[in-house]
CSV table of C-alpha atoms in Angstrom, one decimal:
chain,number,residue,atom,x,y,z
A,1102,UNK,CA,-16.1,5.0,27.2
A,1103,UNK,CA,-19.3,6.8,25.4
A,1104,UNK,CA,-18.3,7.6,21.9
A,1105,UNK,CA,-21.1,8.7,19.9
A,1106,UNK,CA,-21.6,8.2,16.0
A,1107,UNK,CA,-21.5,11.3,14.1
A,1108,UNK,CA,-23.8,11.3,11.3
A,1109,UNK,CA,-23.8,14.1,8.7
A,1110,UNK,CA,-27.4,15.3,6.8
A,1111,UNK,CA,-27.3,17.2,4.4
A,1112,UNK,CA,-28.3,20.8,3.8
A,1113,UNK,CA,-26.9,22.1,1.2
A,1114,UNK,CA,-28.4,26.2,1.5
A,1115,UNK,CA,-27.7,26.7,4.6
A,1116,UNK,CA,-25.5,25.3,7.4
A,1117,UNK,CA,-27.9,26.1,10.1
A,1118,UNK,CA,-30.8,24.2,8.1
A,1119,UNK,CA,-28.0,21.3,8.6
A,1120,UNK,CA,-30.1,18.1,10.0
A,1121,UNK,CA,-27.9,16.3,11.7
A,1122,UNK,CA,-28.8,13.1,12.9
A,1123,UNK,CA,-27.1,11.5,16.2
A,1124,UNK,CA,-26.8,8.1,17.5
A,1125,UNK,CA,-25.1,7.2,20.6
A,1126,UNK,CA,-23.3,3.7,20.7
A,1127,UNK,CA,-20.6,2.5,23.6
A,1128,UNK,CA,-18.0,1.0,23.0
A,1129,UNK,CA,-15.0,0.4,25.7
A,1130,UNK,CA,-11.5,1.4,24.5
A,1131,UNK,CA,-8.3,2.4,26.9
A,1132,UNK,CA,-6.1,4.9,25.7
A,1133,UNK,CA,-3.3,5.8,27.7
A,1134,UNK,CA,-2.3,9.9,27.9
A,1135,UNK,CA,0.6,8.9,26.4
A,1136,UNK,CA,0.2,5.8,24.3
A,1137,UNK,CA,-2.5,8.2,22.7
A,1138,UNK,CA,0.2,10.0,21.1
A,1139,UNK,CA,1.3,7.6,19.2
A,1140,UNK,CA,0.7,7.6,15.4
A,1141,UNK,CA,2.2,5.1,13.0
A,1142,UNK,CA,5.2,5.1,11.3
A,1143,UNK,CA,5.0,2.9,8.4
A,1144,UNK,CA,2.8,5.1,6.4
A,1145,UNK,CA,5.5,8.0,5.3
A,1146,UNK,CA,8.0,4.8,4.9
A,1147,UNK,CA,10.0,6.0,1.4
A,1148,UNK,CA,9.4,4.0,-1.5
A,1149,UNK,CA,12.6,4.9,-3.1
A,1150,UNK,CA,13.9,1.8,-1.7
A,1151,UNK,CA,11.5,-0.6,-3.7
A,1152,UNK,CA,12.6,1.2,-7.2
A,1153,UNK,CA,16.4,0.6,-6.8
A,1154,UNK,CA,18.0,-2.5,-9.2
A,1155,UNK,CA,19.2,-5.2,-6.7
A,1156,UNK,CA,18.8,-5.7,-2.9
A,1157,UNK,CA,21.9,-4.6,-2.1
A,1158,UNK,CA,21.8,-0.6,-3.1
A,1159,UNK,CA,18.1,-1.0,-1.8
A,1160,UNK,CA,19.7,-2.0,1.8
A,1161,UNK,CA,22.2,0.8,1.6
A,1162,UNK,CA,19.5,3.5,0.6
A,1163,UNK,CA,17.8,1.8,3.9
A,1164,UNK,CA,20.8,2.5,5.6
A,1165,UNK,CA,21.1,6.4,4.6
A,1166,UNK,CA,17.1,7.5,4.3
A,1167,UNK,CA,15.8,10.0,6.6
A,1168,UNK,CA,11.8,10.0,7.2
A,1169,UNK,CA,10.8,13.6,5.4
A,1170,UNK,CA,7.4,14.9,4.4
A,1171,UNK,CA,7.3,18.1,2.1
A,1172,UNK,CA,4.1,19.7,3.0
A,1173,UNK,CA,2.2,20.7,0.0
A,1174,UNK,CA,-0.8,23.4,0.3
A,1175,UNK,CA,-2.9,21.5,-0.7
A,1176,UNK,CA,-3.3,19.8,3.1
A,1177,UNK,CA,-5.0,23.0,4.6
A,1178,UNK,CA,-8.3,22.3,3.3
A,1179,UNK,CA,-12.1,23.5,4.5
A,1180,UNK,CA,-15.5,23.1,3.8
A,1181,UNK,CA,-17.2,26.5,3.5
A,1182,UNK,CA,-20.6,27.3,2.4
A,1183,UNK,CA,-20.1,31.3,1.8
A,1184,UNK,CA,-16.8,30.8,0.2
A,1185,UNK,CA,-15.3,33.8,2.5
A,1186,UNK,CA,-12.4,31.3,3.2
A,1187,UNK,CA,-11.5,31.6,-0.2
A,1188,UNK,CA,-10.7,35.4,0.6
A,1189,UNK,CA,-7.7,34.0,2.4
A,1190,UNK,CA,-4.2,33.0,0.8
A,1191,UNK,CA,-3.8,30.2,3.0
A,1192,UNK,CA,-7.2,27.8,2.1
A,1193,UNK,CA,-4.8,25.0,-0.5
A,1194,UNK,CA,-8.1,23.5,-1.1
A,1195,UNK,CA,-12.0,23.3,-0.9
A,1196,UNK,CA,-14.0,20.0,0.3
A,1197,UNK,CA,-17.6,20.8,-1.7
A,1198,UNK,CA,-19.9,19.9,1.1
A,1199,UNK,CA,-23.0,21.1,3.0
A,1200,UNK,CA,-22.3,24.2,0.3
A,1201,UNK,CA,-25.4,24.1,-2.3
A,1202,UNK,CA,-24.0,22.2,-4.6
A,1203,UNK,CA,-25.1,18.2,-4.6
A,1204,UNK,CA,-26.1,16.1,-7.3
A,1205,UNK,CA,-30.2,17.0,-6.7
A,1206,UNK,CA,-28.7,20.7,-6.1
A,1207,UNK,CA,-26.9,20.9,-9.7
A,1208,UNK,CA,-29.4,18.3,-11.5
A,1209,UNK,CA,-32.8,19.1,-9.7
A,1210,UNK,CA,-34.8,17.4,-12.9
A,1211,UNK,CA,-33.2,15.2,-15.3
A,1212,UNK,CA,-31.4,17.0,-18.0
A,1213,UNK,CA,-31.9,20.2,-16.5
A,1214,UNK,CA,-28.8,21.8,-14.4
A,1215,UNK,CA,-28.5,24.8,-12.3
A,1216,UNK,CA,-24.4,25.4,-12.6
A,1217,UNK,CA,-24.3,28.7,-11.1
A,1218,UNK,CA,-23.9,27.3,-7.3
A,1219,UNK,CA,-20.7,25.2,-8.4
A,1220,UNK,CA,-19.7,27.9,-11.0
A,1221,UNK,CA,-19.4,30.7,-8.2
A,1222,UNK,CA,-17.0,28.0,-6.1
A,1223,UNK,CA,-15.1,27.0,-8.7
A,1224,UNK,CA,-14.1,30.8,-9.9
A,1225,UNK,CA,-13.9,32.2,-6.5
A,1226,UNK,CA,-11.0,28.9,-5.9
A,1227,UNK,CA,-9.0,29.4,-9.3
A,1228,UNK,CA,-8.6,33.1,-7.8
A,1229,UNK,CA,-7.5,31.9,-4.7
A,1230,UNK,CA,-5.3,29.0,-6.5
A,1231,UNK,CA,-6.7,26.9,-4.5
A,1232,UNK,CA,-8.1,22.7,-5.6
A,1233,UNK,CA,-12.1,22.5,-5.7
A,1234,UNK,CA,-13.0,18.6,-4.6
A,1235,UNK,CA,-16.7,17.7,-5.3
A,1236,UNK,CA,-18.7,15.6,-3.3
A,1237,UNK,CA,-21.0,13.6,-5.7
A,1238,UNK,CA,-24.0,12.6,-3.9
A,1239,UNK,CA,-27.2,12.3,-2.9
A,1240,UNK,CA,-29.5,11.3,-5.0
A,1241,UNK,CA,-32.0,13.3,-6.6
A,1242,UNK,CA,-35.6,12.4,-6.2
A,1243,UNK,CA,-35.7,10.7,-10.1
A,1244,UNK,CA,-32.2,8.2,-9.5
A,1245,UNK,CA,-32.8,6.8,-6.5
A,1246,UNK,CA,-36.5,6.0,-4.0
A,1247,UNK,CA,-34.5,8.4,-1.5
A,1248,UNK,CA,-31.3,10.5,-1.1
A,1249,UNK,CA,-29.3,7.3,0.5
A,1250,UNK,CA,-30.6,4.5,-1.8
A,1251,UNK,CA,-27.5,3.8,-4.4
A,1252,UNK,CA,-28.9,5.9,-7.7
A,1253,UNK,CA,-29.9,4.7,-11.1
A,1254,UNK,CA,-25.9,3.6,-12.1
A,1255,UNK,CA,-26.6,5.5,-15.8
A,1256,UNK,CA,-28.3,8.3,-14.4
A,1257,UNK,CA,-25.4,8.5,-12.3
A,1258,UNK,CA,-23.0,8.4,-14.8
A,1259,UNK,CA,-24.8,10.8,-17.2
A,1260,UNK,CA,-25.3,13.4,-14.5
A,1261,UNK,CA,-20.7,12.8,-13.6
A,1262,UNK,CA,-20.1,13.0,-17.7
A,1263,UNK,CA,-21.4,16.1,-17.3
A,1264,UNK,CA,-20.2,18.0,-14.5
A,1265,UNK,CA,-16.5,16.8,-15.5
A,1266,UNK,CA,-17.2,17.8,-19.4
A,1267,UNK,CA,-17.9,21.6,-18.0
A,1268,UNK,CA,-14.7,21.7,-14.9
A,1269,UNK,CA,-12.6,19.6,-17.6
A,1270,UNK,CA,-9.2,21.6,-18.1
A,1271,UNK,CA,-9.7,21.7,-22.2
A,1272,UNK,CA,-13.5,23.6,-21.6
A,1273,UNK,CA,-13.2,25.5,-18.3
A,1274,UNK,CA,-9.6,27.4,-19.4
A,1275,UNK,CA,-8.3,25.5,-16.8
A,1276,UNK,CA,-9.3,22.4,-14.4
A,1277,UNK,CA,-12.6,24.1,-12.2
A,1278,UNK,CA,-13.3,20.8,-10.5
A,1279,UNK,CA,-9.5,19.0,-9.3
A,1280,UNK,CA,-10.9,15.9,-7.4
A,1281,UNK,CA,-14.5,13.9,-7.4
A,1282,UNK,CA,-15.6,12.0,-4.5
A,1283,UNK,CA,-18.2,9.1,-5.3
A,1284,UNK,CA,-20.3,9.9,-2.2
A,1285,UNK,CA,-20.2,11.0,1.7
A,1286,UNK,CA,-20.0,8.8,4.6
A,1287,UNK,CA,-21.5,5.7,4.0
A,1288,UNK,CA,-20.2,3.2,6.5
A,1289,UNK,CA,-23.2,5.1,8.2
A,1290,UNK,CA,-27.5,5.2,7.6
A,1291,UNK,CA,-27.4,8.2,7.1
A,1292,UNK,CA,-26.1,8.5,3.8
A,1293,UNK,CA,-25.9,5.5,2.4
A,1294,UNK,CA,-28.4,2.5,2.5
A,1295,UNK,CA,-27.7,0.5,-0.4
A,1296,UNK,CA,-25.0,-2.7,-0.2
A,1297,UNK,CA,-21.3,-3.4,-0.9
A,1298,UNK,CA,-21.2,-4.8,-4.7
A,1299,UNK,CA,-23.9,-1.3,-5.3
A,1300,UNK,CA,-21.1,0.6,-3.6
A,1301,UNK,CA,-18.5,-1.3,-6.0
A,1302,UNK,CA,-20.6,-0.5,-8.8
A,1303,UNK,CA,-20.2,3.1,-8.7
A,1304,UNK,CA,-17.1,3.3,-7.3
A,1305,UNK,CA,-16.2,1.9,-11.3
A,1306,UNK,CA,-18.7,4.0,-13.3
A,1307,UNK,CA,-17.0,7.3,-11.7
A,1308,UNK,CA,-14.0,5.8,-12.2
A,1309,UNK,CA,-14.4,5.0,-16.3
A,1310,UNK,CA,-16.5,8.5,-16.5
A,1311,UNK,CA,-13.4,10.2,-15.1
A,1312,UNK,CA,-11.0,8.3,-17.4
A,1313,UNK,CA,-13.0,9.0,-20.4
A,1314,UNK,CA,-14.4,12.6,-19.8
A,1315,UNK,CA,-11.0,14.0,-18.1
A,1316,UNK,CA,-8.0,11.9,-17.1
A,1317,UNK,CA,-5.8,14.3,-15.2
A,1318,UNK,CA,-9.1,15.2,-12.3
A,1319,UNK,CA,-8.1,12.1,-9.4
A,1320,UNK,CA,-11.1,10.4,-7.9
A,1321,UNK,CA,-11.8,10.0,-4.5
A,1322,UNK,CA,-13.1,6.6,-2.6
A,1323,UNK,CA,-16.3,7.6,-0.6
A,1324,UNK,CA,-16.2,9.0,2.8
A,1325,UNK,CA,-16.1,6.4,5.4
A,1326,UNK,CA,-16.4,7.6,9.2
A,1327,UNK,CA,-13.6,6.1,11.5
A,1328,UNK,CA,-14.5,6.1,15.4
A,1329,UNK,CA,-16.9,3.3,16.2
A,1330,UNK,CA,-15.7,-0.1,16.2
A,1331,UNK,CA,-19.3,-0.7,13.4
A,1332,UNK,CA,-17.6,1.6,11.8
A,1333,UNK,CA,-14.7,0.9,11.1
A,1334,UNK,CA,-15.9,-3.1,9.8
A,1335,UNK,CA,-17.9,-0.8,7.8
A,1336,UNK,CA,-14.4,0.3,6.2
A,1337,UNK,CA,-13.1,-3.5,5.9
A,1338,UNK,CA,-15.6,-4.6,4.1
A,1339,UNK,CA,-15.5,-1.7,1.2
A,1340,UNK,CA,-11.8,-2.6,0.5
A,1341,UNK,CA,-11.7,-6.2,1.2
A,1342,UNK,CA,-14.5,-6.7,-2.0
A,1343,UNK,CA,-14.2,-7.1,-5.4
A,1344,UNK,CA,-16.0,-5.1,-8.2
A,1345,UNK,CA,-18.3,-7.6,-9.9
A,1346,UNK,CA,-17.9,-7.1,-13.6
A,1347,UNK,CA,-13.9,-7.0,-13.4
A,1348,UNK,CA,-13.3,-9.2,-10.0
A,1349,UNK,CA,-10.7,-6.7,-9.0
A,1350,UNK,CA,-10.1,-5.4,-5.7
A,1351,UNK,CA,-12.6,-2.0,-5.6
A,1352,UNK,CA,-9.2,-0.1,-4.6
A,1353,UNK,CA,-7.7,-0.2,-7.8
A,1354,UNK,CA,-10.7,2.4,-8.7
A,1355,UNK,CA,-9.8,4.9,-6.6
A,1356,UNK,CA,-6.3,8.0,-6.5
A,1357,UNK,CA,-6.9,8.8,-2.8
A,1358,UNK,CA,-8.9,7.1,0.5
A,1359,UNK,CA,-11.1,9.4,2.1
A,1360,UNK,CA,-11.0,9.1,6.4
A,1361,UNK,CA,-13.5,11.0,8.5
A,1362,UNK,CA,-11.4,11.4,11.2
A,1363,UNK,CA,-13.8,13.1,13.7
A,1364,UNK,CA,-12.5,11.6,17.3
A,1365,UNK,CA,-14.5,10.6,20.5
A,1366,UNK,CA,-16.4,13.8,22.6
A,1367,UNK,CA,-14.4,12.6,25.0
A,1368,UNK,CA,-11.5,9.7,26.0
A,1369,UNK,CA,-11.4,7.7,29.3
A,1370,UNK,CA,-8.2,7.9,31.5
A,1371,UNK,CA,-6.7,5.0,32.8
A,1372,UNK,CA,-7.3,6.4,36.2
A,1373,UNK,CA,-10.9,7.6,35.7
A,1374,UNK,CA,-12.6,10.2,35.0
A,1375,UNK,CA,-12.3,11.9,31.3
A,1376,UNK,CA,-10.7,14.2,29.3
A,1377,UNK,CA,-11.3,16.3,25.6
A,1378,UNK,CA,-10.5,14.7,23.0
A,1379,UNK,CA,-7.4,15.9,21.5
A,1380,UNK,CA,-5.8,15.2,17.7
A,1381,UNK,CA,-3.4,12.7,19.1
A,1382,UNK,CA,-6.6,11.2,19.2
A,1383,UNK,CA,-7.1,10.9,15.6
A,1384,UNK,CA,-3.9,9.8,15.5
A,1385,UNK,CA,-4.9,6.7,17.0
A,1386,UNK,CA,-7.9,6.2,14.9
A,1387,UNK,CA,-5.7,6.2,12.0
A,1388,UNK,CA,-3.4,3.8,13.6
A,1389,UNK,CA,-6.8,1.4,13.3
A,1390,UNK,CA,-7.7,2.6,9.8
A,1391,UNK,CA,-4.6,1.4,8.3
A,1392,UNK,CA,-4.3,-1.7,10.1
A,1393,UNK,CA,-7.7,-2.5,8.0
A,1394,UNK,CA,-6.0,-1.4,4.9
A,1395,UNK,CA,-3.1,-3.7,5.0
A,1396,UNK,CA,-5.7,-6.4,6.0
A,1397,UNK,CA,-7.4,-5.4,3.1
A,1398,UNK,CA,-4.1,-5.9,1.2
A,1399,UNK,CA,-4.6,-2.2,0.3
A,1400,UNK,CA,-1.5,-0.6,-0.9
A,1401,UNK,CA,0.0,2.0,1.7
A,1402,UNK,CA,1.5,3.7,-1.4
A,1403,UNK,CA,-2.5,4.5,-1.9
A,1404,UNK,CA,-2.9,8.6,-0.9
A,1405,UNK,CA,-4.7,9.4,2.3
A,1406,UNK,CA,-7.2,12.0,2.9
A,1407,UNK,CA,-9.0,13.0,6.0
A,1408,UNK,CA,-11.9,14.7,4.5
A,1409,UNK,CA,-13.9,15.7,7.7
A,1410,UNK,CA,-12.4,16.8,11.1
A,1411,UNK,CA,-13.0,19.1,14.6
A,1412,UNK,CA,-13.2,18.0,17.8
A,1413,UNK,CA,-15.8,18.2,20.9
A,1414,UNK,CA,-19.0,16.8,19.0
A,1415,UNK,CA,-21.5,14.5,20.9
A,1416,UNK,CA,-24.9,13.2,20.8
A,1417,UNK,CA,-27.0,16.0,19.1
A,1418,UNK,CA,-26.4,18.8,21.4
A,1419,UNK,CA,-23.5,21.3,21.0
A,1420,UNK,CA,-20.4,21.0,22.4
A,1421,UNK,CA,-19.2,22.1,25.7
A,1422,UNK,CA,-17.3,25.1,24.9
A,1423,UNK,CA,-13.0,25.3,25.1
A,1424,UNK,CA,-10.4,27.9,25.8
A,1425,UNK,CA,-9.5,30.0,22.7
A,1426,UNK,CA,-6.1,28.7,23.4
A,1427,UNK,CA,-6.8,25.0,23.4
A,1428,UNK,CA,-8.8,25.9,20.3
A,1429,UNK,CA,-5.9,27.3,18.4
A,1430,UNK,CA,-3.8,24.3,19.8
A,1431,UNK,CA,-6.2,22.0,18.2
A,1432,UNK,CA,-6.1,23.3,14.7
A,1433,UNK,CA,-2.0,23.8,15.2
A,1434,UNK,CA,-1.3,20.0,16.2
A,1435,UNK,CA,-4.3,19.1,13.7
A,1436,UNK,CA,-2.1,20.1,10.5
A,1437,UNK,CA,1.6,18.9,12.4
A,1438,UNK,CA,0.1,15.4,13.0
A,1439,UNK,CA,-1.9,14.8,10.1
A,1440,UNK,CA,1.4,16.2,7.5
A,1441,UNK,CA,4.1,13.5,10.2
A,1442,UNK,CA,1.6,10.6,9.0
A,1443,UNK,CA,1.3,11.1,5.9
A,1444,UNK,CA,-2.2,12.2,5.0
A,1445,UNK,CA,-2.4,14.6,1.7
A,1446,UNK,CA,-5.0,16.5,2.7
A,1447,UNK,CA,-7.2,17.7,5.8
A,1448,UNK,CA,-10.3,19.4,5.5
A,1449,UNK,CA,-11.7,21.4,8.6
A,1450,UNK,CA,-15.2,21.2,8.7
A,1451,UNK,CA,-16.4,24.3,8.7
A,1452,UNK,CA,-14.6,27.2,8.5
A,1453,UNK,CA,-18.7,28.6,8.7
A,1454,UNK,CA,-19.4,26.7,11.5
A,1455,UNK,CA,-22.3,28.4,12.4
A,1456,UNK,CA,-24.4,27.9,15.8
A,1457,UNK,CA,-27.1,25.0,16.0
A,1458,UNK,CA,-30.6,26.4,16.0
A,1459,UNK,CA,-30.8,26.0,20.0
A,1460,UNK,CA,-27.6,27.8,20.7
A,1461,UNK,CA,-23.8,26.3,20.7
A,1462,UNK,CA,-21.7,25.0,18.0
A,1463,UNK,CA,-21.9,21.4,16.9
A,1464,UNK,CA,-18.0,21.0,17.1
A,1465,UNK,CA,-15.8,22.9,20.0
A,1466,UNK,CA,-13.0,24.6,17.6
A,1467,UNK,CA,-14.6,27.3,15.5
A,1468,UNK,CA,-12.6,29.4,12.3
A,1469,UNK,CA,-14.7,31.6,12.6
A,1470,UNK,CA,-17.4,33.2,14.7
A,1471,UNK,CA,-20.4,31.5,14.2
A,1472,UNK,CA,-22.3,34.8,15.3
A,1473,UNK,CA,-21.4,36.0,11.9
A,1474,UNK,CA,-23.6,34.1,9.2
A,1475,UNK,CA,-21.1,34.2,6.1
A,1476,UNK,CA,-17.8,33.5,8.2
A,1477,UNK,CA,-16.3,36.4,7.7
A,1478,UNK,CA,-15.1,37.1,11.4
A,1479,UNK,CA,-11.7,35.1,11.8
A,1480,UNK,CA,-11.3,33.4,15.8
A,1481,UNK,CA,-7.7,32.9,17.9
A,1482,UNK,CA,-7.9,29.6,15.9
A,1483,UNK,CA,-9.1,30.8,11.7
A,1484,UNK,CA,-5.9,33.2,12.5
A,1485,UNK,CA,-3.9,29.8,13.5
A,1486,UNK,CA,-4.7,28.4,10.2
A,1487,UNK,CA,-2.8,30.9,8.7
A,1488,UNK,CA,0.2,30.6,10.9
A,1489,UNK,CA,0.2,26.7,10.6
A,1490,UNK,CA,0.6,27.0,7.2
A,1491,UNK,CA,3.4,29.3,8.2
A,1492,UNK,CA,5.1,26.7,10.4
A,1493,UNK,CA,4.8,24.2,7.8
A,1494,UNK,CA,6.4,25.8,4.3
A,1495,UNK,CA,9.1,23.6,4.3
A,1496,UNK,CA,10.1,19.4,5.1
A,1497,UNK,CA,8.5,17.8,7.8
A,1498,UNK,CA,11.7,16.0,9.0
A,1499,UNK,CA,12.4,12.2,11.4
A,1500,UNK,CA,14.4,9.8,11.8
A,1501,UNK,CA,15.2,6.5,9.6
A,1502,UNK,CA,12.7,4.8,12.1
A,1503,UNK,CA,10.7,7.4,12.8
A,1504,UNK,CA,8.3,9.7,10.9
A,1505,UNK,CA,8.6,13.5,11.2
A,1506,UNK,CA,6.8,15.0,15.1
A,1507,UNK,CA,8.4,12.5,17.2
A,1508,UNK,CA,6.8,12.0,20.8
A,1509,UNK,CA,9.6,11.1,23.5
A,1510,UNK,CA,8.8,8.7,26.8
A,1511,UNK,CA,6.7,11.9,28.5
A,1512,UNK,CA,4.7,12.3,25.3
A,1513,UNK,CA,6.8,15.3,24.3
A,1514,UNK,CA,6.4,16.2,20.8
A,1515,UNK,CA,8.9,17.6,18.5
A,1516,UNK,CA,8.2,18.8,14.9
A,1517,UNK,CA,11.9,19.6,13.1
A,1518,UNK,CA,10.9,21.6,10.2
A,1519,UNK,CA,13.5,21.9,7.1
A,1520,UNK,CA,13.3,25.8,5.4
A,1521,UNK,CA,15.3,26.9,3.3
A,1522,UNK,CA,17.4,28.9,5.5
A,1523,UNK,CA,17.0,27.8,9.1
A,1524,UNK,CA,15.2,25.6,10.8
A,1525,UNK,CA,12.2,25.3,13.4
A,1526,UNK,CA,11.0,23.0,15.8
A,1527,UNK,CA,7.8,22.6,16.7
A,1528,UNK,CA,7.3,21.3,20.8
A,1529,UNK,CA,3.9,20.4,22.8
A,1530,UNK,CA,3.4,17.6,25.5
A,1531,UNK,CA,-0.9,17.5,24.6
A,1532,UNK,CA,-1.4,16.3,28.5
A,1533,UNK,CA,1.0,17.5,31.0
A,1534,UNK,CA,3.7,20.4,31.4
A,1535,UNK,CA,7.3,19.3,30.0
A,1536,UNK,CA,10.8,20.5,29.8
A,1537,UNK,CA,12.3,21.0,26.7
A,1538,UNK,CA,16.3,22.1,25.9
A,1539,UNK,CA,16.9,24.1,22.6
A,1540,UNK,CA,20.2,23.6,20.2
A,1541,UNK,CA,22.4,25.9,20.6
A,1542,UNK,CA,21.8,27.7,17.9
A,1543,UNK,CA,18.4,28.4,18.7
A,1544,UNK,CA,17.7,32.1,18.3
A,1545,UNK,CA,13.8,32.8,18.0
A,1546,UNK,CA,10.5,31.1,19.6
A,1547,UNK,CA,7.0,31.9,19.0
A,1548,UNK,CA,3.7,31.2,20.7
A,1549,UNK,CA,0.7,29.8,19.4
A,1550,UNK,CA,-1.0,33.1,19.2
A,1551,UNK,CA,2.2,34.4,16.6
A,1552,UNK,CA,3.4,36.4,19.6
A,1553,UNK,CA,7.9,36.5,18.8
A,1554,UNK,CA,10.3,36.9,21.6
A,1555,UNK,CA,13.8,35.5,21.6
A,1556,UNK,CA,14.9,31.9,23.0
A,1557,UNK,CA,18.6,31.6,24.2
A,1558,UNK,CA,20.7,28.4,22.9
A,1559,UNK,CA,20.7,25.5,25.3
A,1560,UNK,CA,18.3,26.0,27.7
A,1561,UNK,CA,15.3,24.2,29.0
A,1562,UNK,CA,11.6,26.0,27.6
A,1563,UNK,CA,9.0,24.7,29.6
A,1564,UNK,CA,6.2,23.3,27.0
A,1565,UNK,CA,2.7,22.5,27.7
A,1566,UNK,CA,-0.7,21.4,24.8
A,1567,UNK,CA,0.0,24.8,23.5
A,1568,UNK,CA,2.3,24.4,20.0
A,1569,UNK,CA,5.1,27.0,20.1
A,1570,UNK,CA,7.7,27.0,17.2
A,1571,UNK,CA,11.8,27.7,18.1
A,1572,UNK,CA,13.6,28.9,14.8
A,1573,UNK,CA,17.8,27.9,14.5
A,1574,UNK,CA,20.0,28.7,12.2
A,1575,UNK,CA,20.4,24.6,12.3
């Protein structure tokens, strides 16, 4: 199977002007159609057992506990150059990248700041009750030889101090920027040409400034691409490293891990041929990365953020279009699976994808009409973004041994959501048709496009790749 390395080049002034260099690399991967839908169950382990006073009481808790995930609104994140997503209540968070808010944009010459782009974003986000994450790269010309070189540490700290002071709760009236990210996609050469030691020092510098200026803000680790072997090796190398000045692991200086979980464009089938990549394939990548983090002795309690995701991205050409129904399914299944796997933030790339200069779009799943440059016209997938947020306003329920969103032996998923009044169960099978038996208290079913109809309790329901929500009293 051919996997393509997605390499983003920042072009903050306009999404259509992004220069993206994509290098192809062949990586043999064997994915079973059924096996690809199994995500790591270790991620959502309940840490409460570790706080019990005795081993006996811990065992008693383990026998009774059920794995649960309370879904936060901040899970539902986007990238958005024009900020039109901030007119929708379902947008819980926004990651500012390709948004005219890089370091050179904000501080074009040393000591001279243009705050307008950030001020506009922060003001719009606050009005929509949306959390802001700011990516701190790339290097300005006065701080490094090129945008991807490691910057002068003193200049980096001075820039970060100015930003954090301005958007702190003390100065702004509320915390304007909730999280700061050290850098973008440091395990590919498109964005980082420095060494691991330099990246460690940069992370520690950001940590120190945050603690000095705005302790309440989160510090997010540098983003890492995940799908190719050399990218995964880079993840292991960084998280196994230690900061030279303290001899402590670098992960001690971040509040969240950042992974860009783009899957390959296509996936090889066991019997030959290929299929388009799906949200279930991103969970395979997540499982692989979690093994790397465990090997590096990174605690499983450190949150993981999926800071960029889309589907169908290939070798520098436009993505092959897929149907509206498959785009809708990609959005709904992405957020359900990530939440069930314990991922705390999913930043869709991008709300305002726009068309490539040669035609077509970079990804195949579009939240807004690419012909509308400002991203104001929602597609069916864009409407599904709000729909799945409403479906997940509750607690995802698993079992004592399995995380929520459980797949049976036929690859059919059941995501159980406990609401204040009643229960919702979302069913789908990503690769085939299947039947599920509804609970006897089932009363309503809602298809992926939001159409409601009556459900007969105890009956069998045919499902496919299109998720369907069945509501019941219990």
